[in-house]
Amino acid sequence: MSEPRLQPIKLDAYKPLREVVFETLREAIITGKLEPGERLMEIQLAEEMGVSRTPVREAIRKLELEGFVVMIPRKGAYVAGISHKDITDVFEVRAALEALAAGLAAERATEEEIENLNRSLIAYSEQTNRQNITGIVETDTDFHDLLYKCSRNERLIMIITHLREIIQRVRTVSLSQPGRSKDAIEEHRQIVDAIADRNVELAQTLAREHIYNAENIMLNSLKGAKQEK
């Protein structure tokens, strides 16, 4: 990195330093300031952000868990790449699993769980209005986790958990695109309404369309990034 691309960290009284550093690095990866395949040098990153190496090291470990970073033995940490095939493979699986989860939720969700889904929509809207990408990703993740729980299918939840790292990365990139989070809220609301109405087929269709919409947003963002280069 020849020129500093990260701004010095501004301390947030409500968040620990390691969390602020993590969010800063994740945002840099999402926006392309830190490019796929680029090596992450702890010393350089720490100097640019005006922090010690410890929170940077902790942030890199967390980024690895979420699929944003890969650790190569004896070489170090690198920004993980994401291919067109990675995206289509993940979304094909997600579309099937989300549709299954939504259909099962329409059959099995309790009234309390449906109320929790509605509460999740409110929290999601609040974060969207604040334009807080970290909060948006977290509340989107919470919504889908609640949906899986409503399915009452432990195997389905297990499969989704194995895909969590790559799902989280594509989710973050997709929701970072202008207007996507507002559209996602409405799509979530329609899914919840179908579940509340016990309409299995409609819930499945809406969940599948929701994932396809996210995939299209993701692929278009990659096309745009390539054209800019």
PDB file of C-alpha atoms in Angstrom:
ATOM      1  CA  MET A   1       0.000   0.000   0.000  1.00  0.00           C
ATOM      2  CA  SER A   2       1.793   3.090  -1.220  1.00  0.00           C
ATOM      3  CA  GLU A   3      -0.705   5.643   0.047  1.00  0.00           C
ATOM      4  CA  PRO A   4      -2.748   5.540   3.252  1.00  0.00           C
ATOM      5  CA  ARG A   5      -6.339   4.612   2.449  1.00  0.00           C
ATOM      6  CA  LEU A   6      -7.627   4.293   5.982  1.00  0.00           C
ATOM      7  CA  GLN A   7      -8.475   7.261   8.143  1.00  0.00           C
ATOM      8  CA  PRO A   8      -7.324   7.491  11.771  1.00  0.00           C
ATOM      9  CA  ILE A   9      -9.829   5.829  14.093  1.00  0.00           C
ATOM     10  CA  LYS A  10     -12.329   8.064  15.855  1.00  0.00           C
ATOM     11  CA  LEU A  11     -13.102   6.570  19.217  1.00  0.00           C
ATOM     12  CA  ASP A  12     -16.730   5.666  19.837  1.00  0.00           C
ATOM     13  CA  ALA A  13     -17.737   5.885  23.492  1.00  0.00           C
ATOM     14  CA  TYR A  14     -20.264   3.101  22.972  1.00  0.00           C
ATOM     15  CA  LYS A  15     -17.992   0.585  21.216  1.00  0.00           C
ATOM     16  CA  PRO A  16     -14.713  -1.118  22.170  1.00  0.00           C
ATOM     17  CA  LEU A  17     -11.726  -0.152  20.039  1.00  0.00           C
ATOM     18  CA  ARG A  18     -11.401  -3.634  18.508  1.00  0.00           C
ATOM     19  CA  GLU A  19     -14.980  -3.373  17.208  1.00  0.00           C
ATOM     20  CA  VAL A  20     -14.348   0.035  15.640  1.00  0.00           C
ATOM     21  CA  VAL A  21     -11.189  -1.280  13.977  1.00  0.00           C
ATOM     22  CA  PHE A  22     -13.060  -4.346  12.726  1.00  0.00           C
ATOM     23  CA  GLU A  23     -15.848  -2.227  11.219  1.00  0.00           C
ATOM     24  CA  THR A  24     -13.316   0.105   9.592  1.00  0.00           C
ATOM     25  CA  LEU A  25     -11.442  -2.752   7.940  1.00  0.00           C
ATOM     26  CA  ARG A  26     -14.632  -4.514   6.852  1.00  0.00           C
ATOM     27  CA  GLU A  27     -15.911  -1.298   5.285  1.00  0.00           C
ATOM     28  CA  ALA A  28     -12.577  -0.846   3.491  1.00  0.00           C
ATOM     29  CA  ILE A  29     -12.887  -4.344   2.023  1.00  0.00           C
ATOM     30  CA  ILE A  30     -16.505  -3.817   0.976  1.00  0.00           C
ATOM     31  CA  THR A  31     -15.781  -0.495  -0.724  1.00  0.00           C
ATOM     32  CA  GLY A  32     -12.661  -1.832  -2.439  1.00  0.00           C
ATOM     33  CA  LYS A  33     -10.157   0.329  -0.591  1.00  0.00           C
ATOM     34  CA  LEU A  34      -8.592  -2.972   0.404  1.00  0.00           C
ATOM     35  CA  GLU A  35      -8.746  -5.108  -2.723  1.00  0.00           C
ATOM     36  CA  PRO A  36      -9.210  -8.891  -3.098  1.00  0.00           C
ATOM     37  CA  GLY A  37      -5.843 -10.611  -2.896  1.00  0.00           C
ATOM     38  CA  GLU A  38      -4.196  -7.711  -1.081  1.00  0.00           C
ATOM     39  CA  ARG A  39      -2.000  -8.605   1.867  1.00  0.00           C
ATOM     40  CA  LEU A  40      -3.042  -7.105   5.190  1.00  0.00           C
ATOM     41  CA  MET A  41       0.028  -5.830   7.008  1.00  0.00           C
ATOM     42  CA  GLU A  42      -0.700  -5.343  10.702  1.00  0.00           C
ATOM     43  CA  ILE A  43       1.931  -2.655  11.208  1.00  0.00           C
ATOM     44  CA  GLN A  44       0.837  -0.569   8.217  1.00  0.00           C
ATOM     45  CA  LEU A  45      -2.851  -0.831   9.066  1.00  0.00           C
ATOM     46  CA  ALA A  46      -2.186   0.055  12.695  1.00  0.00           C
ATOM     47  CA  GLU A  47      -0.174   3.118  11.671  1.00  0.00           C
ATOM     48  CA  GLU A  48      -2.825   4.325   9.233  1.00  0.00           C
ATOM     49  CA  MET A  49      -5.588   3.995  11.813  1.00  0.00           C
ATOM     50  CA  GLY A  50      -3.493   5.332  14.679  1.00  0.00           C
ATOM     51  CA  VAL A  51      -3.913   2.266  16.884  1.00  0.00           C
ATOM     52  CA  SER A  52      -1.721  -0.538  18.231  1.00  0.00           C
ATOM     53  CA  ARG A  53      -1.323  -3.862  16.443  1.00  0.00           C
ATOM     54  CA  THR A  54      -3.442  -5.762  18.976  1.00  0.00           C
ATOM     55  CA  PRO A  55      -6.926  -4.524  17.884  1.00  0.00           C
ATOM     56  CA  VAL A  56      -5.847  -4.881  14.248  1.00  0.00           C
ATOM     57  CA  ARG A  57      -4.836  -8.498  14.858  1.00  0.00           C
ATOM     58  CA  GLU A  58      -8.148  -9.194  16.618  1.00  0.00           C
ATOM     59  CA  ALA A  59     -10.094  -7.543  13.803  1.00  0.00           C
ATOM     60  CA  ILE A  60      -8.298  -9.615  11.154  1.00  0.00           C
ATOM     61  CA  ARG A  61      -9.177 -12.810  13.019  1.00  0.00           C
ATOM     62  CA  LYS A  62     -12.836 -11.800  13.128  1.00  0.00           C
ATOM     63  CA  LEU A  63     -12.752 -10.862   9.438  1.00  0.00           C
ATOM     64  CA  GLU A  64     -11.403 -14.342   8.709  1.00  0.00           C
ATOM     65  CA  LEU A  65     -14.349 -15.892  10.561  1.00  0.00           C
ATOM     66  CA  GLU A  66     -16.777 -13.851   8.439  1.00  0.00           C
ATOM     67  CA  GLY A  67     -15.085 -14.813   5.175  1.00  0.00           C
ATOM     68  CA  PHE A  68     -13.547 -11.435   4.366  1.00  0.00           C
ATOM     69  CA  VAL A  69      -9.955 -12.562   4.970  1.00  0.00           C
ATOM     70  CA  VAL A  70      -7.994 -15.731   4.286  1.00  0.00           C
ATOM     71  CA  MET A  71      -4.942 -16.797   6.287  1.00  0.00           C
ATOM     72  CA  ILE A  72      -2.155 -18.381   4.233  1.00  0.00           C
ATOM     73  CA  PRO A  73       0.413 -20.370   6.280  1.00  0.00           C
ATOM     74  CA  ARG A  74       3.840 -18.684   6.458  1.00  0.00           C
ATOM     75  CA  LYS A  75       2.582 -15.800   4.311  1.00  0.00           C
ATOM     76  CA  GLY A  76      -0.024 -13.951   6.332  1.00  0.00           C
ATOM     77  CA  ALA A  77      -3.508 -12.493   5.952  1.00  0.00           C
ATOM     78  CA  TYR A  78      -5.030 -11.555   2.600  1.00  0.00           C
ATOM     79  CA  VAL A  79      -8.320 -10.014   1.536  1.00  0.00           C
ATOM     80  CA  ALA A  80     -10.438 -12.925   0.323  1.00  0.00           C
ATOM     81  CA  GLY A  81     -11.494 -12.907  -3.292  1.00  0.00           C
ATOM     82  CA  ILE A  82     -15.032 -13.717  -4.358  1.00  0.00           C
ATOM     83  CA  SER A  83     -15.755 -15.075  -7.820  1.00  0.00           C
ATOM     84  CA  HIS A  84     -18.875 -14.986  -9.978  1.00  0.00           C
ATOM     85  CA  LYS A  85     -19.208 -18.751  -9.455  1.00  0.00           C
ATOM     86  CA  ASP A  86     -18.877 -18.355  -5.663  1.00  0.00           C
ATOM     87  CA  ILE A  87     -21.823 -15.975  -5.745  1.00  0.00           C
ATOM     88  CA  THR A  88     -24.077 -18.020  -8.008  1.00  0.00           C
ATOM     89  CA  ASP A  89     -23.312 -21.237  -6.106  1.00  0.00           C
ATOM     90  CA  VAL A  90     -24.123 -19.667  -2.755  1.00  0.00           C
ATOM     91  CA  PHE A  91     -27.309 -18.007  -3.941  1.00  0.00           C
ATOM     92  CA  GLU A  92     -28.562 -21.194  -5.594  1.00  0.00           C
ATOM     93  CA  VAL A  93     -28.240 -22.993  -2.286  1.00  0.00           C
ATOM     94  CA  ARG A  94     -29.633 -20.063  -0.296  1.00  0.00           C
ATOM     95  CA  ALA A  95     -32.682 -19.717  -2.541  1.00  0.00           C
ATOM     96  CA  ALA A  96     -33.582 -23.365  -1.946  1.00  0.00           C
ATOM     97  CA  LEU A  97     -32.927 -23.236   1.807  1.00  0.00           C
ATOM     98  CA  GLU A  98     -34.691 -19.913   2.379  1.00  0.00           C
ATOM     99  CA  ALA A  99     -37.748 -21.097   0.469  1.00  0.00           C
ATOM    100  CA  LEU A 100     -37.792 -24.300   2.523  1.00  0.00           C
ATOM    101  CA  ALA A 101     -37.387 -22.349   5.787  1.00  0.00           C
ATOM    102  CA  ALA A 102     -40.154 -19.891   4.912  1.00  0.00           C
ATOM    103  CA  GLY A 103     -42.541 -22.669   3.905  1.00  0.00           C
ATOM    104  CA  LEU A 104     -41.894 -24.591   7.110  1.00  0.00           C
ATOM    105  CA  ALA A 105     -42.242 -21.385   9.138  1.00  0.00           C
ATOM    106  CA  ALA A 106     -45.673 -20.814   7.600  1.00  0.00           C
ATOM    107  CA  GLU A 107     -46.664 -24.239   8.898  1.00  0.00           C
ATOM    108  CA  ARG A 108     -44.887 -24.245  12.261  1.00  0.00           C
ATOM    109  CA  ALA A 109     -44.170 -20.727  13.570  1.00  0.00           C
ATOM    110  CA  THR A 110     -45.925 -19.756  16.796  1.00  0.00           C
ATOM    111  CA  GLU A 111     -47.711 -16.434  17.169  1.00  0.00           C
ATOM    112  CA  GLU A 112     -44.898 -15.293  19.455  1.00  0.00           C
ATOM    113  CA  GLU A 113     -42.300 -16.113  16.799  1.00  0.00           C
ATOM    114  CA  ILE A 114     -44.271 -14.213  14.167  1.00  0.00           C
ATOM    115  CA  GLU A 115     -44.352 -11.257  16.543  1.00  0.00           C
ATOM    116  CA  ASN A 116     -40.573 -11.536  16.920  1.00  0.00           C
ATOM    117  CA  LEU A 117     -40.203 -11.445  13.140  1.00  0.00           C
ATOM    118  CA  ASN A 118     -42.271  -8.253  13.055  1.00  0.00           C
ATOM    119  CA  ARG A 119     -40.127  -6.733  15.806  1.00  0.00           C
ATOM    120  CA  SER A 120     -37.072  -7.596  13.754  1.00  0.00           C
ATOM    121  CA  LEU A 121     -38.525  -5.605  10.848  1.00  0.00           C
ATOM    122  CA  ILE A 122     -38.853  -2.546  13.086  1.00  0.00           C
ATOM    123  CA  ALA A 123     -35.229  -2.845  14.227  1.00  0.00           C
ATOM    124  CA  TYR A 124     -34.156  -3.272  10.595  1.00  0.00           C
ATOM    125  CA  SER A 125     -36.045  -0.117   9.572  1.00  0.00           C
ATOM    126  CA  GLU A 126     -34.416   1.878  12.353  1.00  0.00           C
ATOM    127  CA  GLN A 127     -30.921   0.893  11.236  1.00  0.00           C
ATOM    128  CA  THR A 128     -31.787   1.633   7.596  1.00  0.00           C
ATOM    129  CA  ASN A 129     -33.032   5.105   8.505  1.00  0.00           C
ATOM    130  CA  ARG A 130     -29.730   5.712  10.305  1.00  0.00           C
ATOM    131  CA  GLN A 131     -27.833   4.413   7.249  1.00  0.00           C
ATOM    132  CA  ASN A 132     -25.788   2.278   9.640  1.00  0.00           C
ATOM    133  CA  ILE A 133     -24.429  -0.513   7.450  1.00  0.00           C
ATOM    134  CA  THR A 134     -23.167  -2.525  10.420  1.00  0.00           C
ATOM    135  CA  GLY A 135     -26.586  -2.302  12.098  1.00  0.00           C
ATOM    136  CA  ILE A 136     -28.336  -3.107   8.817  1.00  0.00           C
ATOM    137  CA  VAL A 137     -26.272  -6.267   8.320  1.00  0.00           C
ATOM    138  CA  GLU A 138     -26.807  -7.336  11.928  1.00  0.00           C
ATOM    139  CA  THR A 139     -30.584  -6.873  11.839  1.00  0.00           C
ATOM    140  CA  ASP A 140     -30.824  -8.560   8.444  1.00  0.00           C
ATOM    141  CA  THR A 141     -28.874 -11.496   9.864  1.00  0.00           C
ATOM    142  CA  ASP A 142     -31.137 -11.565  12.933  1.00  0.00           C
ATOM    143  CA  PHE A 143     -34.241 -11.702  10.719  1.00  0.00           C
ATOM    144  CA  HIS A 144     -32.982 -14.669   8.739  1.00  0.00           C
ATOM    145  CA  ASP A 145     -31.822 -16.451  11.897  1.00  0.00           C
ATOM    146  CA  LEU A 146     -35.330 -16.053  13.325  1.00  0.00           C
ATOM    147  CA  LEU A 147     -36.788 -17.404  10.096  1.00  0.00           C
ATOM    148  CA  TYR A 148     -34.577 -20.506  10.267  1.00  0.00           C
ATOM    149  CA  LYS A 149     -35.536 -21.039  13.892  1.00  0.00           C
ATOM    150  CA  CYS A 150     -39.213 -20.911  12.938  1.00  0.00           C
ATOM    151  CA  SER A 151     -38.646 -23.804  10.519  1.00  0.00           C
ATOM    152  CA  ARG A 152     -38.051 -26.209  13.446  1.00  0.00           C
ATOM    153  CA  ASN A 153     -35.577 -28.055  11.226  1.00  0.00           C
ATOM    154  CA  GLU A 154     -32.190 -28.507  12.917  1.00  0.00           C
ATOM    155  CA  ARG A 155     -30.556 -29.963   9.809  1.00  0.00           C
ATOM    156  CA  LEU A 156     -31.542 -26.952   7.756  1.00  0.00           C
ATOM    157  CA  ILE A 157     -30.091 -24.643  10.412  1.00  0.00           C
ATOM    158  CA  MET A 158     -26.878 -26.709  10.452  1.00  0.00           C
ATOM    159  CA  ILE A 159     -26.433 -26.405   6.674  1.00  0.00           C
ATOM    160  CA  ILE A 160     -27.015 -22.646   6.795  1.00  0.00           C
ATOM    161  CA  THR A 161     -24.461 -22.347   9.617  1.00  0.00           C
ATOM    162  CA  HIS A 162     -21.799 -24.027   7.463  1.00  0.00           C
ATOM    163  CA  LEU A 163     -22.430 -21.413   4.760  1.00  0.00           C
ATOM    164  CA  ARG A 164     -22.507 -18.504   7.198  1.00  0.00           C
ATOM    165  CA  GLU A 165     -19.108 -16.997   6.352  1.00  0.00           C
ATOM    166  CA  ILE A 166     -19.687 -16.604   2.622  1.00  0.00           C
ATOM    167  CA  ILE A 167     -23.336 -15.660   3.160  1.00  0.00           C
ATOM    168  CA  GLN A 168     -22.286 -12.898   5.530  1.00  0.00           C
ATOM    169  CA  ARG A 169     -19.865 -11.441   3.023  1.00  0.00           C
ATOM    170  CA  VAL A 170     -22.256 -11.379   0.083  1.00  0.00           C
ATOM    171  CA  ARG A 171     -24.998 -10.098   2.401  1.00  0.00           C
ATOM    172  CA  THR A 172     -22.816  -7.176   3.472  1.00  0.00           C
ATOM    173  CA  VAL A 173     -21.872  -6.253  -0.088  1.00  0.00           C
ATOM    174  CA  SER A 174     -25.463  -6.568  -1.315  1.00  0.00           C
ATOM    175  CA  LEU A 175     -26.927  -4.477   1.514  1.00  0.00           C
ATOM    176  CA  SER A 176     -24.266  -1.810   0.976  1.00  0.00           C
ATOM    177  CA  GLN A 177     -25.740  -0.996  -2.446  1.00  0.00           C
ATOM    178  CA  PRO A 178     -27.932   2.139  -2.591  1.00  0.00           C
ATOM    179  CA  GLY A 179     -31.589   1.433  -1.838  1.00  0.00           C
ATOM    180  CA  ARG A 180     -31.140  -2.312  -1.283  1.00  0.00           C
ATOM    181  CA  SER A 181     -31.853  -2.321   2.459  1.00  0.00           C
ATOM    182  CA  LYS A 182     -35.173  -0.492   1.985  1.00  0.00           C
ATOM    183  CA  ASP A 183     -36.224  -2.976  -0.690  1.00  0.00           C
ATOM    184  CA  ALA A 184     -35.132  -5.862   1.532  1.00  0.00           C
ATOM    185  CA  ILE A 185     -37.318  -4.604   4.388  1.00  0.00           C
ATOM    186  CA  GLU A 186     -40.392  -4.657   2.164  1.00  0.00           C
ATOM    187  CA  GLU A 187     -39.491  -8.130   0.889  1.00  0.00           C
ATOM    188  CA  HIS A 188     -39.089  -9.322   4.485  1.00  0.00           C
ATOM    189  CA  ARG A 189     -42.457  -7.806   5.409  1.00  0.00           C
ATOM    190  CA  GLN A 190     -44.196  -9.674   2.599  1.00  0.00           C
ATOM    191  CA  ILE A 191     -42.583 -12.940   3.718  1.00  0.00           C
ATOM    192  CA  VAL A 192     -43.739 -12.383   7.308  1.00  0.00           C
ATOM    193  CA  ASP A 193     -47.272 -11.599   6.134  1.00  0.00           C
ATOM    194  CA  ALA A 194     -47.364 -14.839   4.142  1.00  0.00           C
ATOM    195  CA  ILE A 195     -46.125 -16.780   7.169  1.00  0.00           C
ATOM    196  CA  ALA A 196     -48.734 -15.130   9.400  1.00  0.00           C
ATOM    197  CA  ASP A 197     -51.413 -16.088   6.848  1.00  0.00           C
ATOM    198  CA  ARG A 198     -50.090 -19.673   6.868  1.00  0.00           C
ATOM    199  CA  ASN A 199     -49.656 -19.463   3.109  1.00  0.00           C
ATOM    200  CA  VAL A 200     -46.864 -21.970   2.553  1.00  0.00           C
ATOM    201  CA  GLU A 201     -46.588 -21.629  -1.232  1.00  0.00           C
ATOM    202  CA  LEU A 202     -46.538 -17.825  -1.180  1.00  0.00           C
ATOM    203  CA  ALA A 203     -43.971 -17.739   1.638  1.00  0.00           C
ATOM    204  CA  GLN A 204     -41.708 -20.041  -0.370  1.00  0.00           C
ATOM    205  CA  THR A 205     -42.079 -17.981  -3.552  1.00  0.00           C
ATOM    206  CA  LEU A 206     -41.402 -14.671  -1.792  1.00  0.00           C
ATOM    207  CA  ALA A 207     -38.362 -16.037   0.050  1.00  0.00           C
ATOM    208  CA  ARG A 208     -36.929 -17.392  -3.198  1.00  0.00           C
ATOM    209  CA  GLU A 209     -37.512 -14.072  -4.992  1.00  0.00           C
ATOM    210  CA  HIS A 210     -35.893 -12.215  -2.082  1.00  0.00           C
ATOM    211  CA  ILE A 211     -32.692 -14.206  -2.509  1.00  0.00           C
ATOM    212  CA  TYR A 212     -32.703 -13.838  -6.301  1.00  0.00           C
ATOM    213  CA  ASN A 213     -33.070 -10.060  -5.911  1.00  0.00           C
ATOM    214  CA  ALA A 214     -30.079  -9.984  -3.566  1.00  0.00           C
ATOM    215  CA  GLU A 215     -28.081 -12.058  -6.063  1.00  0.00           C
ATOM    216  CA  ASN A 216     -28.857  -9.666  -8.927  1.00  0.00           C
ATOM    217  CA  ILE A 217     -27.802  -6.686  -6.811  1.00  0.00           C
ATOM    218  CA  MET A 218     -24.566  -8.446  -5.909  1.00  0.00           C
ATOM    219  CA  LEU A 219     -23.697  -9.412  -9.485  1.00  0.00           C
ATOM    220  CA  ASN A 220     -24.493  -5.929 -10.783  1.00  0.00           C
ATOM    221  CA  SER A 221     -22.229  -4.370  -8.157  1.00  0.00           C
ATOM    222  CA  LEU A 222     -19.367  -6.605  -9.288  1.00  0.00           C
ATOM    223  CA  LYS A 223     -19.959  -5.680 -12.931  1.00  0.00           C
ATOM    224  CA  GLY A 224     -19.891  -2.017 -12.005  1.00  0.00           C
ATOM    225  CA  ALA A 225     -16.655  -2.429 -10.074  1.00  0.00           C
ATOM    226  CA  LYS A 226     -14.998  -4.163 -13.039  1.00  0.00           C
ATOM    227  CA  GLN A 227     -16.126  -1.460 -15.472  1.00  0.00           C
ATOM    228  CA  GLU A 228     -14.662   1.258 -13.223  1.00  0.00           C
ATOM    229  CA  LYS A 229     -11.311  -0.479 -13.349  1.00  0.00           C
TER     230      LYS A 229
END
